[in-house]
Tab-separated table of C-alpha atoms and ligand atoms in Angstrom:
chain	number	residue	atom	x	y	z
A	53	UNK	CA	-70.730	-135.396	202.157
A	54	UNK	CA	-72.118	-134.267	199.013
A	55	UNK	CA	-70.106	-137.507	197.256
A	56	UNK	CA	-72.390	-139.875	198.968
A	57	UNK	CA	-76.346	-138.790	198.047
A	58	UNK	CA	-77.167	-141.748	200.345
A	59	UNK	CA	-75.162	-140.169	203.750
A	60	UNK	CA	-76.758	-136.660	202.231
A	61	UNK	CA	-80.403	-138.290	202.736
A	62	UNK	CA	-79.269	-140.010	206.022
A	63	UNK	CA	-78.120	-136.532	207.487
A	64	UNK	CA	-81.291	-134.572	205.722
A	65	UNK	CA	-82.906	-137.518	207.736
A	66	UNK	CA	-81.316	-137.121	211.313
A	67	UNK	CA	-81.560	-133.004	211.033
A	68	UNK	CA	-85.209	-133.156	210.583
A	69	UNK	CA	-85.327	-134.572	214.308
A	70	UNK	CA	-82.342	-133.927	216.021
A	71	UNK	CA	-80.050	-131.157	214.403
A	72	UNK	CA	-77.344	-131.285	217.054
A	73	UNK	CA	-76.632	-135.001	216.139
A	74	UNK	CA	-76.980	-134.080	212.308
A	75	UNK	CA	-74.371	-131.470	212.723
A	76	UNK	CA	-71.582	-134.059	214.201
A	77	UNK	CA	-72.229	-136.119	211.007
A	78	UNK	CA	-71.393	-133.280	208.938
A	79	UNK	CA	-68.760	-132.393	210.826
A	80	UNK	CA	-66.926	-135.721	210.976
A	81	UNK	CA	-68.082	-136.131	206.813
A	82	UNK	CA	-66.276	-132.991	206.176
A	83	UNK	CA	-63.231	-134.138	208.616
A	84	UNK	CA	-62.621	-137.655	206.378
A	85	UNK	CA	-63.426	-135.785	203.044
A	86	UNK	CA	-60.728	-132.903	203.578
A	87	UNK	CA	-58.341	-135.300	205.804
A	88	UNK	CA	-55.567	-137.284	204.634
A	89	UNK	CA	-55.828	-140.668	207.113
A	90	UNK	CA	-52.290	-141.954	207.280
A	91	UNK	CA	-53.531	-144.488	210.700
A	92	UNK	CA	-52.372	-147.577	209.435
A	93	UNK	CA	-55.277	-149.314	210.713
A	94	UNK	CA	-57.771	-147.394	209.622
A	95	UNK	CA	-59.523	-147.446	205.921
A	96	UNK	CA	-63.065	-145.846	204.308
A	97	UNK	CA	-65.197	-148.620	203.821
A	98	UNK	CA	-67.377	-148.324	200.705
A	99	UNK	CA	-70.643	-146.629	201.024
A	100	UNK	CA	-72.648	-150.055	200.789
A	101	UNK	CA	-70.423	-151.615	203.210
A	102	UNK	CA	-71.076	-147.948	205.676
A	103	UNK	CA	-74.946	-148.294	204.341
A	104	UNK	CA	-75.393	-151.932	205.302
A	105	UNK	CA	-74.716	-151.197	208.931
A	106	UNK	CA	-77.576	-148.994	209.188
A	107	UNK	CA	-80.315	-151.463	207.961
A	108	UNK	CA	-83.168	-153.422	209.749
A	109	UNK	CA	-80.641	-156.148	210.855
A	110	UNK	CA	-79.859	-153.981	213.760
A	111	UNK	CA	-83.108	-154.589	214.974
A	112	UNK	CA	-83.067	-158.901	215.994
A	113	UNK	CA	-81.447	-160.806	219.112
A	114	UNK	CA	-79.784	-163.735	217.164
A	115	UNK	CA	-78.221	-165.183	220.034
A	116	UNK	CA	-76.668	-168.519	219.185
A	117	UNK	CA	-75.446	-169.678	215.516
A	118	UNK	CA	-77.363	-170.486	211.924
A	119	UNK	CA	-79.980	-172.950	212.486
A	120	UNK	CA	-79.199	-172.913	216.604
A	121	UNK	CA	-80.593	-169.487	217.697
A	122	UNK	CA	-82.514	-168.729	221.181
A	123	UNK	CA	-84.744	-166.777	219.430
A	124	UNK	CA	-87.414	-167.075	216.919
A	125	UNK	CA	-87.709	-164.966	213.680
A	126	UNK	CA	-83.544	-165.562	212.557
A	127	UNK	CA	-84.193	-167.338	209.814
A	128	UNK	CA	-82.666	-164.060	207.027
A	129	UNK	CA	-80.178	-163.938	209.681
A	130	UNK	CA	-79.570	-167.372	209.573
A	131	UNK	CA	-79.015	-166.984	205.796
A	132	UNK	CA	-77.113	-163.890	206.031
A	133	UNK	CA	-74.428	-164.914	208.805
A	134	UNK	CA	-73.933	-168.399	206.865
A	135	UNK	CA	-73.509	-166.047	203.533
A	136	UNK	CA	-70.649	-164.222	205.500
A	137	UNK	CA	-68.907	-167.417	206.980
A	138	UNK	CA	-68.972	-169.031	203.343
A	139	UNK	CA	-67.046	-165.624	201.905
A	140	UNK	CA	-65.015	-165.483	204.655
A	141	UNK	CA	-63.562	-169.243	204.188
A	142	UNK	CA	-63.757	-168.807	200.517
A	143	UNK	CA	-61.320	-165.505	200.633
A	144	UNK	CA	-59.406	-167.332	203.435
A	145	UNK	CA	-59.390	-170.648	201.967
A	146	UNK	CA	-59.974	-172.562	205.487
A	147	UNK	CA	-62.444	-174.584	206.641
A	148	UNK	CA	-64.634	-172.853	209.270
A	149	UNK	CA	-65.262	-169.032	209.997
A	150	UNK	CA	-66.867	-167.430	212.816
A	151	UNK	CA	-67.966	-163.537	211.720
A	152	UNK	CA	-69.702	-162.852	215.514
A	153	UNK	CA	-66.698	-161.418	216.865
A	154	UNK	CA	-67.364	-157.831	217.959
A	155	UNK	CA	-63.788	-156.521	217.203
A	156	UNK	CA	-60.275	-158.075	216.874
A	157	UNK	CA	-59.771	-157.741	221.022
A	158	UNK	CA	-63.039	-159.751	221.402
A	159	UNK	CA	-61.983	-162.336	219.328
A	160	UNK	CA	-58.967	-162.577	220.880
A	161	UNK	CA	-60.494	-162.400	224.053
A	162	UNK	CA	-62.770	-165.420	223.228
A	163	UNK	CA	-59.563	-167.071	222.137
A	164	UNK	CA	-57.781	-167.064	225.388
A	165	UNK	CA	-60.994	-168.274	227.081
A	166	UNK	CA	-61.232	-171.183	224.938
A	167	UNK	CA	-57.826	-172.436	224.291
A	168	UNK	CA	-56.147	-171.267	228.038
A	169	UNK	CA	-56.744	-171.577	231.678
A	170	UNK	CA	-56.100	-168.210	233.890
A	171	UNK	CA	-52.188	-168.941	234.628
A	172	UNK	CA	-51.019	-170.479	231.564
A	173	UNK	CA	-48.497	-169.256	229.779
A	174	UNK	CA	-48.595	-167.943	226.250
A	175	UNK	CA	-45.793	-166.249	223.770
A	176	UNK	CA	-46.229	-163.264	222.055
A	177	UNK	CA	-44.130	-160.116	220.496
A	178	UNK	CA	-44.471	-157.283	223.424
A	179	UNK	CA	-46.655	-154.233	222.130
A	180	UNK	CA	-43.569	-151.786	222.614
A	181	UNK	CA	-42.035	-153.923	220.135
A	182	UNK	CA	-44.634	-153.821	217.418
A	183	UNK	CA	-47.028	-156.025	219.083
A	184	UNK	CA	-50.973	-155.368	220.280
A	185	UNK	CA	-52.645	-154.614	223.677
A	186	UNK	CA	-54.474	-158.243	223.557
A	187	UNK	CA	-51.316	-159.918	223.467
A	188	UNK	CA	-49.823	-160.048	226.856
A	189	UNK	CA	-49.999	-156.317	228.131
A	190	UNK	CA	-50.240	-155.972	231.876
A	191	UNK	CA	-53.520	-153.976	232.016
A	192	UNK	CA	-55.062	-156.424	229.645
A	193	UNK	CA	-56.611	-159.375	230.623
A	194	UNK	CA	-54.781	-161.199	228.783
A	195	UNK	CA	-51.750	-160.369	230.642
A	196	UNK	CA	-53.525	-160.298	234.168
A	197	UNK	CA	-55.096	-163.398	233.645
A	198	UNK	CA	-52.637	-165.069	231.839
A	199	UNK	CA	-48.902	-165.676	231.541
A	200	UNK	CA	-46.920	-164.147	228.806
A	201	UNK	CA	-43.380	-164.054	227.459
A	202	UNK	CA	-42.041	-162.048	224.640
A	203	UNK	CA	-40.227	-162.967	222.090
A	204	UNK	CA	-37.843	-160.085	220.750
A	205	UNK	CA	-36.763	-158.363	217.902
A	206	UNK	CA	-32.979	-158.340	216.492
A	207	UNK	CA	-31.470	-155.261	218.231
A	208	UNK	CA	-27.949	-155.696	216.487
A	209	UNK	CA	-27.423	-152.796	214.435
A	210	UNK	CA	-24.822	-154.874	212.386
A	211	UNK	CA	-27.434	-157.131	211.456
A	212	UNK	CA	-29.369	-157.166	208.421
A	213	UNK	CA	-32.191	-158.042	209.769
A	214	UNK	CA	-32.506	-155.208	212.705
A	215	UNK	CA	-35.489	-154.667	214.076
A	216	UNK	CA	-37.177	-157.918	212.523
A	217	UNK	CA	-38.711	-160.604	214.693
A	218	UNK	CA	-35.621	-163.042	215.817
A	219	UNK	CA	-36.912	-166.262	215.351
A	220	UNK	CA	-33.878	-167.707	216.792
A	221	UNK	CA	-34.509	-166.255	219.877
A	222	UNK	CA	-38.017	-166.797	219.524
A	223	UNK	CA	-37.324	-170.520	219.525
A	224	UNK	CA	-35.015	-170.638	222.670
A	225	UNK	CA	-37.834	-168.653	224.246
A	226	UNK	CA	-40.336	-171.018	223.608
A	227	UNK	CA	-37.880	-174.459	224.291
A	228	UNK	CA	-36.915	-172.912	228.107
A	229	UNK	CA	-40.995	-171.683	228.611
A	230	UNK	CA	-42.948	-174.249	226.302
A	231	UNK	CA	-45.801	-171.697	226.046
A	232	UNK	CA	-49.555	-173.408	225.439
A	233	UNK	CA	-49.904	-171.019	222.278
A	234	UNK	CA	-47.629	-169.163	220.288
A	235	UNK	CA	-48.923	-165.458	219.156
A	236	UNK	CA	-47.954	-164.144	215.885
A	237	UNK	CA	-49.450	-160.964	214.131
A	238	UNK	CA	-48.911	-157.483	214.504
A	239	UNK	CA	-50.348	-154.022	215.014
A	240	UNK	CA	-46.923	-152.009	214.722
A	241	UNK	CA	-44.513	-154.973	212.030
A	242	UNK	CA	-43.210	-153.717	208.642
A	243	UNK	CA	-42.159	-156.881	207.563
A	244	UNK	CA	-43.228	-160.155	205.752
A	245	UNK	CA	-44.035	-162.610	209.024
A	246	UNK	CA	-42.601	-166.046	208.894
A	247	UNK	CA	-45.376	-168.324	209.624
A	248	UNK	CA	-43.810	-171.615	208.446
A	249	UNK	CA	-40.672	-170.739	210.451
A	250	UNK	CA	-43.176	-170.231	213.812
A	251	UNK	CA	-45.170	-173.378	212.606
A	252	UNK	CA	-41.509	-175.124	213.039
A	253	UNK	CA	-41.294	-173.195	216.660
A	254	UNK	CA	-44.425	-174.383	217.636
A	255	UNK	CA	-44.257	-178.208	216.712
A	256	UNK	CA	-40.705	-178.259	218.630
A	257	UNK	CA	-41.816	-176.968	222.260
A	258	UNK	CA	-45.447	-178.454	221.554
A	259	UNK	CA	-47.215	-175.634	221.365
A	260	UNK	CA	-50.784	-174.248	219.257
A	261	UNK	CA	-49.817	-171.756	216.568
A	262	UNK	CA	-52.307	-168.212	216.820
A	263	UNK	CA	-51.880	-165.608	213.734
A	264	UNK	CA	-53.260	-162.352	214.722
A	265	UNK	CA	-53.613	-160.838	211.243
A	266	UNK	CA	-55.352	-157.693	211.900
A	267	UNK	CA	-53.750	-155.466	210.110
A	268	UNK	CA	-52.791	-157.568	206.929
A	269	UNK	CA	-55.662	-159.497	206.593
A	270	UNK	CA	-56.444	-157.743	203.045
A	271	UNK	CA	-53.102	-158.640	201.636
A	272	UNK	CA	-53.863	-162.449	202.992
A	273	UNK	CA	-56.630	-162.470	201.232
A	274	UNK	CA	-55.071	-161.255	198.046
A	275	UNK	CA	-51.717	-163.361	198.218
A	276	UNK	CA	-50.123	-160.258	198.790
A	277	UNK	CA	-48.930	-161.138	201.756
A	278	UNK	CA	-48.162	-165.037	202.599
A	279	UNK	CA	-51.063	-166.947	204.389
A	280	UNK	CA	-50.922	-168.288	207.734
A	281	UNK	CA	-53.031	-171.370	206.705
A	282	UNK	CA	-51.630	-173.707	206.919
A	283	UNK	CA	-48.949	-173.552	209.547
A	284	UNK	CA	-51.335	-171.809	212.099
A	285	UNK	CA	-54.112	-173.734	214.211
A	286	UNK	CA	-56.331	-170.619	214.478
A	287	UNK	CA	-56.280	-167.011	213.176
A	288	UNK	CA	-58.147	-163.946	214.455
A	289	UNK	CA	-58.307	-160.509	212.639
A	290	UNK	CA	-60.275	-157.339	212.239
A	291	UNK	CA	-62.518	-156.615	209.306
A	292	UNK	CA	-62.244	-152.835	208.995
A	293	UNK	CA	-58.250	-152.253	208.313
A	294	UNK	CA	-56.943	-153.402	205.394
A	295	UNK	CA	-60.105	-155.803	204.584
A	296	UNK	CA	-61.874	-152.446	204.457
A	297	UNK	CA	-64.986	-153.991	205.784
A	298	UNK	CA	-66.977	-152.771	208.707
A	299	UNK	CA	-66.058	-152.455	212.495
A	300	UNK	CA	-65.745	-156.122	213.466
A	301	UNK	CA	-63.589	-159.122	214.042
A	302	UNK	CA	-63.588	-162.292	212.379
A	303	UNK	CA	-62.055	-166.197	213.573
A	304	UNK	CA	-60.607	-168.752	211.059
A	305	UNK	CA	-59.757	-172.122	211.190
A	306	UNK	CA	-59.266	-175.548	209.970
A	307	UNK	CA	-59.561	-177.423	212.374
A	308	UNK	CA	-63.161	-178.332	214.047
A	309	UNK	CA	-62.758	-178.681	217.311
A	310	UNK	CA	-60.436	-175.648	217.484
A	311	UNK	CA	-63.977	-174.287	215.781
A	312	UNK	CA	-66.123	-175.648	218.367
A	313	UNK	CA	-64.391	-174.598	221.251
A	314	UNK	CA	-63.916	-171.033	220.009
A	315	UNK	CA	-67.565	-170.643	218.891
A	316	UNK	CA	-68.632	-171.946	222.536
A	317	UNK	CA	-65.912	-169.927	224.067
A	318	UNK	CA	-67.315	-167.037	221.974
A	319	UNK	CA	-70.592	-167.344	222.239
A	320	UNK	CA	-72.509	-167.700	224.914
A	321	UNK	CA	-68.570	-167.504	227.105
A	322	UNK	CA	-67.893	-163.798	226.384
A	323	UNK	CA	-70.339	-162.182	223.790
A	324	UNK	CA	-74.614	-161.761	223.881
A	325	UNK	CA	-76.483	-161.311	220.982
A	326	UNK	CA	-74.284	-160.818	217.574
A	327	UNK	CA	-74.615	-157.605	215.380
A	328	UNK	CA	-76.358	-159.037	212.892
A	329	UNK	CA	-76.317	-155.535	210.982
A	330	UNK	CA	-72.262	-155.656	211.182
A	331	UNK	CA	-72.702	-159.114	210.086
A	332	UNK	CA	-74.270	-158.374	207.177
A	333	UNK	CA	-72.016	-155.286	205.919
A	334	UNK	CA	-68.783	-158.547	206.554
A	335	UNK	CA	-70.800	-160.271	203.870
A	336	UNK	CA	-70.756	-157.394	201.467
A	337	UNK	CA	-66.898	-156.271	202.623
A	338	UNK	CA	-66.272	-159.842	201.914
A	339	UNK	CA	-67.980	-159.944	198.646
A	340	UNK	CA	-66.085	-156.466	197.653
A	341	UNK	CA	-63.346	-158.349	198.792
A	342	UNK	CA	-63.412	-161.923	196.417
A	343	UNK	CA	-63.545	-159.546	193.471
A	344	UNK	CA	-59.923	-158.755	191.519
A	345	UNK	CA	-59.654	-155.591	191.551
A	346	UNK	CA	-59.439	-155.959	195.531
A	347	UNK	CA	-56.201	-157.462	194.685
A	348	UNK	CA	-55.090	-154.493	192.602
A	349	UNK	CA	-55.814	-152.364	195.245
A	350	UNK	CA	-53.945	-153.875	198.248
A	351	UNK	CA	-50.807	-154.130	195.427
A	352	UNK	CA	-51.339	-150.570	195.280
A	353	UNK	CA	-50.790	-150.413	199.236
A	354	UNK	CA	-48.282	-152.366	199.294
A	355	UNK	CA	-46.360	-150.344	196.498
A	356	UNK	CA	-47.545	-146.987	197.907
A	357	UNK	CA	-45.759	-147.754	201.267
A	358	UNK	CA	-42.698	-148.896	199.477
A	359	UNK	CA	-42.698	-145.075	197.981
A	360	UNK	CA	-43.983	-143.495	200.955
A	361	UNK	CA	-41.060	-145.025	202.837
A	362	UNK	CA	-38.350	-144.235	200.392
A	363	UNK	CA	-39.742	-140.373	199.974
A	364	UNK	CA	-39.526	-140.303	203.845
A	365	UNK	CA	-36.198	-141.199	203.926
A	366	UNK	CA	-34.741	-138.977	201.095
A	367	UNK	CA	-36.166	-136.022	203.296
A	368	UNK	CA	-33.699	-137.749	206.016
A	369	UNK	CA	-36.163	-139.966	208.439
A	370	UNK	CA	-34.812	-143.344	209.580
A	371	UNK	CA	-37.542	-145.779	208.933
A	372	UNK	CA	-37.380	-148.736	211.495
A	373	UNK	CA	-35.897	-152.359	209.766
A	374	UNK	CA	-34.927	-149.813	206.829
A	375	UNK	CA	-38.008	-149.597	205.424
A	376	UNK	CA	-41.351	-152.161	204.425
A	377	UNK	CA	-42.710	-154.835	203.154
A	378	UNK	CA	-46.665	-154.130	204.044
A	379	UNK	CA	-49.328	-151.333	204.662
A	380	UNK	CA	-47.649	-149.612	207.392
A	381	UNK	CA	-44.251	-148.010	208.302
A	382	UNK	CA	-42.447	-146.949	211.572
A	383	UNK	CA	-40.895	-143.534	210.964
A	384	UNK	CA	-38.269	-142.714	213.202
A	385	UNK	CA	-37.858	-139.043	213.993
A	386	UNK	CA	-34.961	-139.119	216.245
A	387	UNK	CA	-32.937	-138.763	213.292
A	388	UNK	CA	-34.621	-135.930	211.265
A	389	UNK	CA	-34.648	-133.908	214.524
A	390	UNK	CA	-33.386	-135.139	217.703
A	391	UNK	CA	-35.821	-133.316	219.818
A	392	UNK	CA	-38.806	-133.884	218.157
A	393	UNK	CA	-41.043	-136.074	219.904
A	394	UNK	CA	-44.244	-138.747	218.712
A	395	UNK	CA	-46.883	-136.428	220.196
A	396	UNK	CA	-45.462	-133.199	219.108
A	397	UNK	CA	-45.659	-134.898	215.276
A	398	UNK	CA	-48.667	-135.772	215.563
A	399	UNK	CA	-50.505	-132.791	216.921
A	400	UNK	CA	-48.668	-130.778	214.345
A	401	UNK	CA	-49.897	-133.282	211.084
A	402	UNK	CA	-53.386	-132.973	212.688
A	403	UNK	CA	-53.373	-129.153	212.737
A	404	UNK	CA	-51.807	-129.314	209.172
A	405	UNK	CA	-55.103	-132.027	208.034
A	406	UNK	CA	-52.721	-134.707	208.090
A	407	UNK	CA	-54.069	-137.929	210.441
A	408	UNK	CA	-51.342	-140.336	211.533
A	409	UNK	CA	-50.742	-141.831	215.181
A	410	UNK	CA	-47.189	-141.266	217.132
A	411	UNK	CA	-45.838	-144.936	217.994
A	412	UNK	CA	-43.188	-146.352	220.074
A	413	UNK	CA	-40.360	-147.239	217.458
A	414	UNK	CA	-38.131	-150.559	219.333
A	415	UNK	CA	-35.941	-149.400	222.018
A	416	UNK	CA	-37.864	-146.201	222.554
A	417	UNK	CA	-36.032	-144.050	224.985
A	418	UNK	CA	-39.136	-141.983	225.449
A	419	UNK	CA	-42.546	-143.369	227.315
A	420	UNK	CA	-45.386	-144.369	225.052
A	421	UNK	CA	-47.597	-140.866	225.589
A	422	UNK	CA	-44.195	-139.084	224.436
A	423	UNK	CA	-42.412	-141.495	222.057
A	424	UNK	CA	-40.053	-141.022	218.839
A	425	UNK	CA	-42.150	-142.915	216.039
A	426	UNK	CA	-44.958	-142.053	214.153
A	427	UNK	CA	-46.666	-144.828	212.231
A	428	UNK	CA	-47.943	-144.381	208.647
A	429	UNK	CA	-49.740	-146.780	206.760
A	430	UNK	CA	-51.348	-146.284	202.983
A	431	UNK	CA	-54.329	-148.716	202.845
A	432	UNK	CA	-57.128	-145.191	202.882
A	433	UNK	CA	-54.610	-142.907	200.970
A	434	UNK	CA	-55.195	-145.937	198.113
A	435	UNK	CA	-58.676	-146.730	198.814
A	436	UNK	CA	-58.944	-142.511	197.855
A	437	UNK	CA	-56.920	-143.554	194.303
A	438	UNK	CA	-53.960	-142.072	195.351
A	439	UNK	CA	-50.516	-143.986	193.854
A	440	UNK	CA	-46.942	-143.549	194.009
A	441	UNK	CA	-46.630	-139.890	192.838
A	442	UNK	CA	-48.778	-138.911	195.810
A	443	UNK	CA	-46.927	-140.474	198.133
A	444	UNK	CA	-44.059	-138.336	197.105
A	445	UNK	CA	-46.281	-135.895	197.825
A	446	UNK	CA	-47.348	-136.716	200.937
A	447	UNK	CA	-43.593	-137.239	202.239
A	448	UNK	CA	-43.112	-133.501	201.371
A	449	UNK	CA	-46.439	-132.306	202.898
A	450	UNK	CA	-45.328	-134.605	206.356
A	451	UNK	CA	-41.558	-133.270	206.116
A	452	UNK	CA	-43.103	-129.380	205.989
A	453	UNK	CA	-45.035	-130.009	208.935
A	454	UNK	CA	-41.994	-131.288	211.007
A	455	UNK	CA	-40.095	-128.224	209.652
A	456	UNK	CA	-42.880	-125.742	210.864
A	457	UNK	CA	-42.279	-126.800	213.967
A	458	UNK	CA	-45.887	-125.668	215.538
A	459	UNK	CA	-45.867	-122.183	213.489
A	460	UNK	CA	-49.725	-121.540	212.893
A	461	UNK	CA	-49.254	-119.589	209.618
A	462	UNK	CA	-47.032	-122.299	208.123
A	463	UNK	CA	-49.359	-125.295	209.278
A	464	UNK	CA	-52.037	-123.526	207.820
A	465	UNK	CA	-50.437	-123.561	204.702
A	466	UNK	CA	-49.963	-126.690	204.617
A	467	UNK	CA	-53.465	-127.279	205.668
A	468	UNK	CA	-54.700	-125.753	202.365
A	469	UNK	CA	-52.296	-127.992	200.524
A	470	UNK	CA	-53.721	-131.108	202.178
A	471	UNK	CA	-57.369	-129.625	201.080
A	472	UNK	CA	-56.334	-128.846	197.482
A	473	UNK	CA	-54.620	-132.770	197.295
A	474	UNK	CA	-57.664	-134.338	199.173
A	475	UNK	CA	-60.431	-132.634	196.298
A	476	UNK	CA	-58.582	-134.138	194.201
A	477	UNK	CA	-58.994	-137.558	195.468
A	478	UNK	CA	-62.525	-137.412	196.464
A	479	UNK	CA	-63.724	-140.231	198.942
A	480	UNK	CA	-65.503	-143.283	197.423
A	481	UNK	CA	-69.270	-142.422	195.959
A	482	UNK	CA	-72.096	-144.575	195.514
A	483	UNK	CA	-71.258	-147.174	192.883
A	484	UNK	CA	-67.591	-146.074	192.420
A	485	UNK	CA	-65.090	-148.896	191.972
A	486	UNK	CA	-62.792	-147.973	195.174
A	487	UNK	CA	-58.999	-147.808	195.049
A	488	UNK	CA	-58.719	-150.246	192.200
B	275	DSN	N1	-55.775	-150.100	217.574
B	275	DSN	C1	-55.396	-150.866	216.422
B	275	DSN	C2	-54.247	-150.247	215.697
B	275	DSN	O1	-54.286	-149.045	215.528
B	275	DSN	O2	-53.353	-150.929	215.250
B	275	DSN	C3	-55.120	-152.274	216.733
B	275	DSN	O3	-56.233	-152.857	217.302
């Protein structure tokens, strides 16, 4: 806590009237600080990005859009939401952006509404294949309201490309169900995604083309990772993974009616008044964002994986599609220990100050509490300063956890470890250039 003299005032602030709240926000400061946070979608946004968010733009109702609002007194919100929508399409190169979206699921949400009627069928990869909640699963409206099919991933071993999306397949899927829209975008993919090839897909069985880029919308921005304009029609995402921007989700298009009917669908179809104090951090993410060394840092994510991958599997960890091309990596730990289970991994790492999530790997024999995957993904290891060495490092402080096998004197070593690793990378401070 004592790295950001701003949160330091904020919490002298809070404890002067209400200690017990003051306390959490120590507690969780000291948590991040002394943590290594391996959850692929997760990042530390910088402290003006954290600091914006607590500003007088939390106090206004802005319901409606810049220059079309229901109520009076918008008109620095009016400037500040156009600011962010101008960054936005400006790091996106696109033509329209809509920064109201409350989270990724929202947006999504709002997408369905606007672009669907309850019934219709949509295409998507299933979440137990790499996929997300908003895409088609059963206890999500979007797969109570609406119909999905999946498209799968190659499942022959032989194959080089195991375990990757099979856009062969995906095509005959689509041709025999001619889906209205075509998801692609993933919370749980190593790999580059094809967008051209689903572009192709989606012009043969006359379907719209919807890129979910969530978790690589840093890299998108950076050319890092290929851009889904312009084969897609629309694109939804998250501005807090690897964009490193607030809690918040973001639309992108081209195309203006796709626009209008997403703002309408958006707002007032699913969402009130926006949070204009979110809004404003986007504009400063996105500003942090258009600068270069944002590029240098999501290369160093990107290369950080690669050795985080490869140092997992010389301590003898399968990692799913053989290994990554993005932020994020599927470990397989069926085949460091045949026993070991997704849950047991993960409440082990936690003990040891090591934050990761278990995951389904494809084909999962065991049920998604259980499972045999953890996913690991770099983007806050970087964002910390941390580079390939480290990630050696962290592969060896992982692997000692798995061999401790719950023993509370070994985690604990292993805790102090994390602690001594962790001061060395100290979280971002006021004014610091982060992860570059
Ligand atoms: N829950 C997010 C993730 O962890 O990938 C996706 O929304």
């Amino acid at each position: 806590m004592a790295n950001d003299p701003i949160t330091a005032s904020v919490h002298d602030l809070i404890n002067s009237t209400d200690p017990e709240a003051a306390k959490l926000l120590t507690l969780e400061g000291d948590r991040q600080e002394t943590t290594l946070e391996l959850i692929a979608s997760e990042n530390h946004a910088s402290p003006t990005v954290m600091h914006a968010m607590g500003t007088c733009f939390t106090n206004k109702y802005a319901e409606g859009y810049p220059g079309a609002r229901y109520y009076g007194g918008c008109e620095h919100h009016d400037e500040v939401e156009r600011l962010a929508q101008d960054r936005a399409k400006e790091l996106f190169g696109c033509a329209h952006a809509n920064v109201q979206p409350h989270s990724g699921a929202q947006a999504n949400a709002a997408l369905f509404l606007a672009l669907l009627k309850p019934g219709e069928t949509f295409a998507s990869l299933e979440l137990s294949d790499g996929g997300h909640l908003s895409h088609g699963l059963k206890v999500n409206m979007s797969g109570k309201w609406f119909s999905p099919v999946h498209y799968p991933l190659i499942r022959d071993e032989a194959s080089s490309g195991f375990e990757t999306i099979d856009y062969d397949e995906a095509e005959r899927v689509c041709m025999e169900h001619k889906p209205k829209l075509i998801m692609c975008g993933y919370s749980a993919y190593p790999r580059v995604i094809d967008f051209a090839r689903f572009r192709a897909i989606a012009d043969k069985c006359g379907a719209l083309l919807h890129a979910d880029i969530a978790h690589i919308a840093g890299l998108v921005a950076t050319g890092v990772h290929p851009s889904p304009f312009p084969h897609c029609d629309v694109v939804t995402t998250t501005t807090h993974k690897t964009l490193r921007g607030p809690r918040g989700g973001l639309f992108l298009t081209n195309d203006d009616e796709m626009a209008k009917k997403f703002n309408r669908a958006l707002f007032p179809g699913m969402q009130g008044g926006p949070l204009m104090h979110v809004i404003f951090a986007k504009a400063i993410a996105f500003g942090e964002a258009l600068k270069p060394e944002f590029k240098s840092y999501q290369q160093q994510v990107v290369a950080n994986a690669r050795a985080l991958a490869e140092a997992m599997i010389g301590c003898g960890y399968r990692i799913t599609s053989g290994g990554t091309d993005n932020h994020l990596m599927l470990v397989d730990l069926q085949t460091r220990d045949a026993d070991l289970t997704g849950a047991d991994a993960e409440k082990w790492l936690e003990q040891a100050g090591i934050i990761t999530n278990k995951n389904g790997i494809p084909n999962d024999p065991r049920p998604p509490k259980l499972t045999s995957g953890l996913r690991l993904g770099t983007p806050a290891l970087t964002t910390r300063g941390m580079g390939e060495t480290e990630m050696a490092e962290v592969a060896g402080l992982i692997d000692r956890v798995m061999d401790a096998r719950g023993d509370d004197a070994k985690l604990a070593a292993v805790r102090e470890d994390v602690r001594a690793l962790c001061a060395r990378f100290p979280l971002p401070s006021v004014g610091s250039t982060v992860g570059a």
